[in-house]
mmCIF file of C-alpha atoms in Angstrom:
data_model
loop_
_atom_site.group_PDB
_atom_site.id
_atom_site.type_symbol
_atom_site.label_atom_id
_atom_site.label_comp_id
_atom_site.label_asym_id
_atom_site.label_seq_id
_atom_site.Cartn_x
_atom_site.Cartn_y
_atom_site.Cartn_z
ATOM 1 C CA MET A 6 -3.768 64.279 -55.447
ATOM 2 C CA ASN A 7 -2.832 60.772 -56.620
ATOM 3 C CA ASN A 8 -5.103 57.737 -56.369
ATOM 4 C CA ARG A 9 -3.368 56.318 -53.301
ATOM 5 C CA SER A 10 -3.584 59.557 -51.317
ATOM 6 C CA GLY A 11 -7.234 59.924 -52.322
ATOM 7 C CA GLN A 12 -8.006 56.445 -51.011
ATOM 8 C CA ALA A 13 -6.146 57.237 -47.765
ATOM 9 C CA LEU A 14 -8.404 60.243 -47.238
ATOM 10 C CA LEU A 15 -11.432 57.996 -47.714
ATOM 11 C CA THR A 16 -10.325 55.222 -45.368
ATOM 12 C CA GLY A 17 -8.815 57.280 -42.548
ATOM 13 C CA THR A 18 -5.929 56.054 -40.431
ATOM 14 C CA HIS A 19 -7.208 52.543 -39.712
ATOM 15 C CA GLY A 20 -9.723 51.952 -42.496
ATOM 16 C CA PHE A 21 -9.121 49.693 -45.464
ATOM 17 C CA PHE A 22 -9.836 49.511 -49.184
ATOM 18 C CA LEU A 23 -9.680 46.208 -51.072
ATOM 19 C CA GLU A 24 -10.152 46.681 -54.820
ATOM 20 C CA ARG A 25 -11.418 43.590 -56.605
ATOM 21 C CA GLY A 26 -14.497 43.196 -58.843
ATOM 22 C CA GLU A 27 -17.166 45.456 -60.319
ATOM 23 C CA CYS A 28 -19.494 45.163 -57.289
ATOM 24 C CA ALA A 29 -18.535 47.070 -54.150
ATOM 25 C CA VAL A 30 -19.481 46.838 -50.479
ATOM 26 C CA LEU A 31 -19.225 49.876 -48.198
ATOM 27 C CA LEU A 32 -18.793 48.659 -44.611
ATOM 28 C CA VAL A 33 -19.784 50.879 -41.660
ATOM 29 C CA HIS A 34 -18.404 50.125 -38.212
ATOM 30 C CA ALA A 35 -20.220 50.771 -34.935
ATOM 31 C CA ILE A 36 -20.172 54.110 -33.122
ATOM 32 C CA GLY A 37 -17.200 53.870 -30.788
ATOM 33 C CA GLY A 38 -15.996 50.879 -32.797
ATOM 34 C CA ALA A 39 -13.311 50.530 -35.452
ATOM 35 C CA PRO A 40 -12.796 49.215 -38.989
ATOM 36 C CA ALA A 41 -10.986 46.239 -37.457
ATOM 37 C CA GLN A 42 -14.414 45.001 -36.286
ATOM 38 C CA LEU A 43 -15.135 44.383 -39.981
ATOM 39 C CA ARG A 44 -11.700 43.477 -41.301
ATOM 40 C CA TYR A 45 -12.183 39.694 -41.316
ATOM 41 C CA VAL A 46 -15.514 39.957 -43.119
ATOM 42 C CA GLY A 47 -14.087 42.549 -45.504
ATOM 43 C CA HIS A 48 -11.166 40.359 -46.493
ATOM 44 C CA GLN A 49 -13.418 37.343 -46.984
ATOM 45 C CA LEU A 50 -15.714 39.374 -49.227
ATOM 46 C CA ALA A 51 -12.696 40.538 -51.220
ATOM 47 C CA HIS A 52 -11.587 36.913 -51.529
ATOM 48 C CA GLN A 53 -14.955 36.287 -53.207
ATOM 49 C CA GLY A 54 -14.208 38.997 -55.772
ATOM 50 C CA LEU A 55 -16.002 41.966 -54.196
ATOM 51 C CA THR A 56 -14.446 45.398 -53.811
ATOM 52 C CA VAL A 57 -14.604 46.474 -50.160
ATOM 53 C CA LEU A 58 -14.221 49.906 -48.584
ATOM 54 C CA CYS A 59 -14.391 50.396 -44.811
ATOM 55 C CA PRO A 60 -13.605 53.956 -43.715
ATOM 56 C CA GLN A 61 -12.792 54.966 -40.182
ATOM 57 C CA LEU A 62 -15.507 57.356 -39.012
ATOM 58 C CA PRO A 63 -14.314 60.844 -37.981
ATOM 59 C CA GLY A 64 -13.509 61.155 -34.279
ATOM 60 C CA HIS A 65 -12.785 57.439 -33.948
ATOM 61 C CA GLY A 66 -9.500 55.693 -33.238
ATOM 62 C CA GLU A 67 -8.436 58.396 -30.760
ATOM 63 C CA SER A 68 -9.365 59.341 -27.190
ATOM 64 C CA ILE A 69 -12.804 59.047 -25.634
ATOM 65 C CA ASN A 70 -12.860 62.855 -25.397
ATOM 66 C CA VAL A 71 -12.376 63.209 -29.158
ATOM 67 C CA LEU A 72 -15.167 60.681 -29.729
ATOM 68 C CA ALA A 73 -17.461 62.685 -27.431
ATOM 69 C CA LYS A 74 -16.937 65.785 -29.582
ATOM 70 C CA SER A 75 -17.553 63.970 -32.864
ATOM 71 C CA GLN A 76 -20.801 64.644 -34.741
ATOM 72 C CA PRO A 77 -23.138 62.341 -36.699
ATOM 73 C CA ALA A 78 -23.167 64.929 -39.506
ATOM 74 C CA ALA A 79 -19.418 64.390 -39.941
ATOM 75 C CA TRP A 80 -19.874 60.615 -39.973
ATOM 76 C CA LEU A 81 -22.547 60.809 -42.659
ATOM 77 C CA LEU A 82 -20.493 63.267 -44.704
ATOM 78 C CA ALA A 83 -17.493 60.918 -44.676
ATOM 79 C CA LEU A 84 -19.681 57.958 -45.613
ATOM 80 C CA GLY A 85 -21.304 59.992 -48.380
ATOM 81 C CA GLU A 86 -17.880 60.772 -49.839
ATOM 82 C CA ALA A 87 -16.953 57.088 -49.694
ATOM 83 C CA LEU A 88 -20.238 56.196 -51.393
ATOM 84 C CA ASP A 89 -19.642 58.773 -54.139
ATOM 85 C CA TYR A 90 -16.204 57.298 -54.757
ATOM 86 C CA LEU A 91 -17.610 53.797 -55.164
ATOM 87 C CA ALA A 92 -20.723 54.756 -57.120
ATOM 88 C CA THR A 93 -18.672 56.437 -59.849
ATOM 89 C CA ARG A 94 -16.351 53.456 -60.272
ATOM 90 C CA TYR A 95 -18.388 50.298 -59.682
ATOM 91 C CA THR A 96 -21.609 48.958 -61.173
ATOM 92 C CA HIS A 97 -23.337 48.118 -57.887
ATOM 93 C CA VAL A 98 -22.767 49.367 -54.339
ATOM 94 C CA VAL A 99 -24.152 47.649 -51.243
ATOM 95 C CA VAL A 100 -23.884 49.397 -47.866
ATOM 96 C CA ALA A 101 -23.526 47.188 -44.775
ATOM 97 C CA GLY A 102 -23.514 48.500 -41.206
ATOM 98 C CA LEU A 103 -22.807 46.811 -37.871
ATOM 99 C CA SER A 104 -24.689 47.699 -34.668
ATOM 100 C CA ASP A 105 -25.434 51.435 -34.681
ATOM 101 C CA GLY A 106 -23.347 51.588 -37.851
ATOM 102 C CA ALA A 107 -26.448 49.966 -39.365
ATOM 103 C CA LEU A 108 -28.363 53.131 -38.448
ATOM 104 C CA LEU A 109 -25.879 55.239 -40.401
ATOM 105 C CA ALA A 110 -26.112 52.792 -43.304
ATOM 106 C CA THR A 111 -29.909 53.133 -43.297
ATOM 107 C CA LEU A 112 -29.730 56.929 -43.418
ATOM 108 C CA LEU A 113 -27.163 56.736 -46.220
ATOM 109 C CA ALA A 114 -29.401 54.433 -48.271
ATOM 110 C CA HIS A 115 -32.354 56.766 -47.778
ATOM 111 C CA GLN A 116 -30.358 59.877 -48.698
ATOM 112 C CA HIS A 117 -28.765 58.326 -51.810
ATOM 113 C CA PRO A 118 -31.321 55.927 -53.333
ATOM 114 C CA ALA A 119 -29.767 56.042 -56.804
ATOM 115 C CA LYS A 120 -26.338 55.013 -55.500
ATOM 116 C CA VAL A 121 -27.168 52.339 -52.901
ATOM 117 C CA ARG A 122 -28.375 49.135 -54.582
ATOM 118 C CA GLY A 123 -28.611 47.052 -51.412
ATOM 119 C CA LEU A 124 -28.624 47.574 -47.624
ATOM 120 C CA VAL A 125 -27.305 45.139 -45.000
ATOM 121 C CA LEU A 126 -28.261 45.607 -41.348
ATOM 122 C CA MET A 127 -26.050 43.528 -39.056
ATOM 123 C CA SER A 128 -27.305 43.567 -35.451
ATOM 124 C CA PRO A 129 -29.109 46.894 -35.942
ATOM 125 C CA LEU A 130 -29.165 48.780 -32.636
ATOM 126 C CA PHE A 131 -32.450 50.667 -32.536
ATOM 127 C CA THR A 132 -32.833 49.983 -28.812
ATOM 128 C CA ARG A 133 -30.000 49.066 -26.432
ATOM 129 C CA ASP A 134 -32.047 46.453 -24.568
ATOM 130 C CA GLY A 135 -30.097 43.190 -24.573
ATOM 131 C CA VAL A 136 -29.193 41.263 -21.435
ATOM 132 C CA ALA A 137 -25.795 43.001 -21.228
ATOM 133 C CA ALA A 138 -27.579 46.365 -21.032
ATOM 134 C CA GLY A 139 -29.075 45.434 -17.654
ATOM 135 C CA SER A 140 -32.630 45.135 -16.357
ATOM 136 C CA PRO A 141 -35.384 47.542 -17.465
ATOM 137 C CA VAL A 142 -35.010 49.382 -14.145
ATOM 138 C CA THR A 143 -31.247 49.714 -14.632
ATOM 139 C CA ARG A 144 -31.702 50.972 -18.193
ATOM 140 C CA TRP A 145 -34.281 53.516 -16.963
ATOM 141 C CA TRP A 146 -32.074 55.133 -14.303
ATOM 142 C CA GLN A 147 -29.090 55.113 -16.639
ATOM 143 C CA ALA A 148 -31.180 56.937 -19.251
ATOM 144 C CA MET A 149 -32.211 59.504 -16.653
ATOM 145 C CA LEU A 150 -28.596 60.002 -15.579
ATOM 146 C CA ARG A 151 -27.388 60.446 -19.155
ATOM 147 C CA ARG A 152 -29.899 63.260 -19.644
ATOM 148 C CA SER A 153 -29.092 64.974 -16.351
ATOM 149 C CA PRO A 154 -26.716 67.973 -16.064
ATOM 150 C CA VAL A 155 -23.963 65.708 -14.706
ATOM 151 C CA GLY A 156 -24.536 62.973 -17.275
ATOM 152 C CA ARG A 157 -21.997 64.323 -19.738
ATOM 153 C CA TRP A 158 -19.199 63.542 -17.272
ATOM 154 C CA PHE A 159 -19.965 59.820 -17.341
ATOM 155 C CA SER A 160 -18.867 57.074 -19.676
ATOM 156 C CA TRP A 161 -20.532 53.704 -20.043
ATOM 157 C CA ARG A 162 -18.611 50.448 -20.067
ATOM 158 C CA ILE A 163 -19.453 47.590 -22.379
ATOM 159 C CA HIS A 164 -20.324 44.610 -20.180
ATOM 160 C CA HIS A 165 -19.843 40.856 -20.335
ATOM 161 C CA PRO A 166 -20.102 39.027 -22.722
ATOM 162 C CA TYR A 167 -18.920 42.072 -24.714
ATOM 163 C CA GLY A 168 -20.892 41.189 -27.837
ATOM 164 C CA ILE A 169 -19.091 37.899 -28.526
ATOM 165 C CA LYS A 170 -20.270 34.403 -27.579
ATOM 166 C CA ASP A 171 -17.206 32.438 -28.685
ATOM 167 C CA SER A 172 -14.944 32.479 -25.600
ATOM 168 C CA HIS A 173 -11.681 32.345 -27.572
ATOM 169 C CA LEU A 174 -12.683 35.215 -29.840
ATOM 170 C CA ARG A 175 -14.011 37.160 -26.845
ATOM 171 C CA LEU A 176 -10.592 36.841 -25.199
ATOM 172 C CA GLN A 177 -8.991 38.442 -28.258
ATOM 173 C CA LEU A 178 -11.355 41.399 -27.914
ATOM 174 C CA LEU A 179 -10.596 41.785 -24.204
ATOM 175 C CA GLN A 180 -6.863 41.630 -24.881
ATOM 176 C CA ALA A 181 -7.225 44.445 -27.387
ATOM 177 C CA TYR A 182 -9.124 46.527 -24.821
ATOM 178 C CA ARG A 183 -6.463 45.898 -22.161
ATOM 179 C CA GLN A 184 -3.599 46.815 -24.466
ATOM 180 C CA ALA A 185 -5.063 50.253 -25.164
ATOM 181 C CA ARG A 186 -3.896 53.241 -23.165
ATOM 182 C CA PRO A 187 -6.401 54.668 -20.648
ATOM 183 C CA LYS A 188 -9.280 56.513 -22.354
ATOM 184 C CA MET A 189 -7.821 55.682 -25.783
ATOM 185 C CA ALA A 190 -9.391 53.494 -28.431
ATOM 186 C CA SER A 191 -8.078 49.983 -28.905
ATOM 187 C CA LYS A 192 -7.629 48.529 -32.381
ATOM 188 C CA LEU A 193 -11.186 47.160 -32.025
ATOM 189 C CA GLY A 194 -12.666 50.362 -30.632
ATOM 190 C CA HIS A 195 -13.512 51.734 -27.211
ATOM 191 C CA ALA A 196 -14.321 49.582 -24.184
ATOM 192 C CA GLN A 197 -16.537 52.401 -22.908
ATOM 193 C CA LEU A 198 -18.640 55.068 -24.567
ATOM 194 C CA PRO A 199 -19.063 58.700 -23.549
ATOM 195 C CA THR A 200 -22.590 59.810 -22.726
ATOM 196 C CA ARG A 201 -22.752 61.974 -25.838
ATOM 197 C CA ALA A 202 -21.999 59.016 -28.131
ATOM 198 C CA VAL A 203 -24.780 56.977 -26.503
ATOM 199 C CA LEU A 204 -27.260 59.838 -26.915
ATOM 200 C CA GLN A 205 -26.201 60.338 -30.530
ATOM 201 C CA SER A 206 -26.773 56.656 -31.186
ATOM 202 C CA GLN A 207 -30.275 56.934 -29.737
ATOM 203 C CA ALA A 208 -31.037 59.992 -31.893
ATOM 204 C CA LEU A 209 -29.800 58.180 -34.994
ATOM 205 C CA ALA A 210 -32.046 55.239 -34.098
ATOM 206 C CA HIS A 211 -35.117 57.501 -34.193
ATOM 207 C CA GLU A 212 -34.033 59.001 -37.527
ATOM 208 C CA ALA A 213 -33.239 55.634 -39.099
ATOM 209 C CA LEU A 214 -36.489 54.049 -37.942
ATOM 210 C CA ALA A 215 -38.456 56.954 -39.414
ATOM 211 C CA VAL A 216 -36.948 56.484 -42.882
ATOM 212 C CA LEU A 217 -36.446 52.706 -42.982
ATOM 213 C CA ARG A 218 -39.829 52.030 -44.584
ATOM 214 C CA HIS A 219 -38.919 54.496 -47.352
ATOM 215 C CA VAL A 220 -35.640 52.795 -48.308
ATOM 216 C CA GLN A 221 -36.004 51.725 -51.934
ATOM 217 C CA CYS A 222 -33.415 48.947 -52.198
ATOM 218 C CA PRO A 223 -33.392 45.295 -51.062
ATOM 219 C CA VAL A 224 -32.448 44.761 -47.405
ATOM 220 C CA LEU A 225 -30.602 41.919 -45.701
ATOM 221 C CA LEU A 226 -31.170 41.689 -41.942
ATOM 222 C CA ALA A 227 -28.629 39.647 -39.971
ATOM 223 C CA HIS A 228 -29.378 39.203 -36.291
ATOM 224 C CA ALA A 229 -28.468 36.776 -33.519
ATOM 225 C CA GLU A 230 -31.101 35.022 -31.444
ATOM 226 C CA GLN A 231 -28.840 35.569 -28.423
ATOM 227 C CA ASP A 232 -27.784 39.147 -29.151
ATOM 228 C CA ASP A 233 -26.582 40.490 -25.791
ATOM 229 C CA GLN A 234 -26.878 44.173 -26.742
ATOM 230 C CA ALA A 235 -29.983 44.379 -28.940
ATOM 231 C CA SER A 236 -32.975 42.145 -28.202
ATOM 232 C CA ALA A 237 -35.239 40.505 -30.785
ATOM 233 C CA HIS A 238 -37.308 43.697 -30.767
ATOM 234 C CA ASN A 239 -34.639 45.320 -32.960
ATOM 235 C CA ALA A 240 -35.082 42.669 -35.644
ATOM 236 C CA GLN A 241 -38.835 42.871 -35.349
ATOM 237 C CA VAL A 242 -38.941 46.591 -36.093
ATOM 238 C CA VAL A 243 -36.988 45.973 -39.304
ATOM 239 C CA GLN A 244 -39.386 43.249 -40.396
ATOM 240 C CA ALA A 245 -42.331 45.498 -39.592
ATOM 241 C CA ALA A 246 -40.912 48.364 -41.680
ATOM 242 C CA VAL A 247 -39.504 46.598 -44.761
ATOM 243 C CA PRO A 248 -41.883 44.863 -47.222
ATOM 244 C CA PRO A 249 -41.328 41.070 -47.226
ATOM 245 C CA GLN A 250 -40.509 41.038 -50.945
ATOM 246 C CA CYS A 251 -37.621 43.441 -50.267
ATOM 247 C CA LEU A 252 -36.239 41.676 -47.183
ATOM 248 C CA ASP A 253 -33.909 38.741 -46.648
ATOM 249 C CA VAL A 254 -33.260 37.528 -43.085
ATOM 250 C CA LEU A 255 -30.296 35.661 -41.650
ATOM 251 C CA THR A 256 -30.853 34.379 -38.109
ATOM 252 C CA LEU A 257 -27.691 33.264 -36.327
ATOM 253 C CA THR A 258 -28.124 30.861 -33.437
ATOM 254 C CA ASN A 259 -24.650 30.776 -31.862
ATOM 255 C CA SER A 260 -23.552 34.417 -31.809
ATOM 256 C CA HIS A 261 -23.986 37.608 -29.816
ATOM 257 C CA HIS A 262 -24.013 41.230 -30.991
ATOM 258 C CA LEU A 263 -20.708 41.577 -32.866
ATOM 259 C CA LEU A 264 -21.555 39.171 -35.677
ATOM 260 C CA THR A 265 -18.476 40.095 -37.696
ATOM 261 C CA LEU A 266 -16.176 39.009 -34.859
ATOM 262 C CA ASP A 267 -18.072 36.003 -33.510
ATOM 263 C CA GLY A 268 -18.004 32.311 -34.341
ATOM 264 C CA GLU A 269 -20.588 32.365 -37.151
ATOM 265 C CA ARG A 270 -18.945 35.110 -39.174
ATOM 266 C CA ASP A 271 -18.303 32.778 -42.108
ATOM 267 C CA LEU A 272 -22.043 32.082 -42.344
ATOM 268 C CA LEU A 273 -22.531 35.841 -42.427
ATOM 269 C CA VAL A 274 -19.985 36.204 -45.232
ATOM 270 C CA ASP A 275 -21.701 33.500 -47.299
ATOM 271 C CA ARG A 276 -25.066 35.222 -47.010
ATOM 272 C CA LEU A 277 -23.562 38.619 -47.775
ATOM 273 C CA VAL A 278 -21.993 37.279 -50.963
ATOM 274 C CA ARG A 279 -25.283 35.680 -51.998
ATOM 275 C CA PHE A 280 -27.161 38.907 -51.283
ATOM 276 C CA VAL A 281 -24.765 40.979 -53.400
ATOM 277 C CA GLN A 282 -25.129 38.458 -56.229
ATOM 278 C CA GLN A 283 -28.917 38.774 -56.032
ATOM 279 C CA VAL A 284 -28.669 42.557 -56.060
ATOM 280 C CA ARG A 285 -26.361 42.469 -59.082
ATOM 281 C CA LYS A 286 -28.710 40.178 -61.006
ATOM 282 C CA GLY A 287 -31.830 42.048 -59.924
ATOM 283 C CA ALA A 288 -33.223 38.727 -58.696
ATOM 284 C CA CYS A 289 -36.137 38.506 -56.271
ATOM 285 C CA LEU A 290 -35.227 37.952 -52.659
ATOM 286 C CA PRO A 291 -36.427 34.798 -50.902
ATOM 287 C CA GLN A 292 -39.503 35.223 -48.715
ATOM 288 C CA ALA A 293 -38.204 36.399 -45.358
ATOM 289 C CA ALA A 294 -38.882 33.994 -42.503
ATOM 290 C CA PRO A 295 -39.984 35.708 -39.299
ATOM 291 C CA PHE A 296 -37.179 36.362 -36.836
ATOM 292 C CA ILE A 297 -37.502 34.538 -33.539
ATOM 293 C CA GLY A 298 -39.957 36.316 -31.268
ATOM 294 C CA LEU A 299 -42.404 37.256 -33.998
#
């Protein structure tokens, strides 16, 4: 197997690999999402001299039925193979996950402490409790329905504002959703999630929260004050679990959930680059300021 075919196996159909400097970033897209959610950020990181790998998770990029049959064990196995590839070729590897991809990134960092030198949690989705998720009563009956015998037949649409505050960028996301064939993933992922994917995300949240305090590397938390999918509670649980000397916090004031697609993504890139530089130098992280709501 030549180098190009080996990289294709790592990235999947729609993933990407940008080989640059000696420090590498492994990007993890959201469950039901796509590598394209992270492509802009990935290319900007590469422009700053960082090697970037963003694999497509197994079961993604196809129909909603294929996604429903996909397993977290397969996602973690694929990410572990990508991590092994980077760890044997680059001096430092930072893993960065978006939304519930941040949960997978957390589990990866806990499982491979010698290989992951830094962890980035972008809009970590421990609890789906933002304004777009509905009222507490709505979330309660939806949770009951998902766990009922008929729940597996349902899928759950992503609601306005679809994780993006910038209206122009939000329109691009909606156009991608509309261009996709029925029940098929768009280039930016699915516009609706099968019940099984939602339940798997919730199970991963419990697992990630249980191990987060045991992660041994520095952590960068990036969260929006106006996150429409994950309330401030999700940032608070990270700050409660990670020692302040190991935590850096970026609070974005003009974004929603999909930070890598929204209007402040360049601010996110700048902080990511700075974080990787600190990890490479072994420098102390700045004292983390409390996220809004604390």
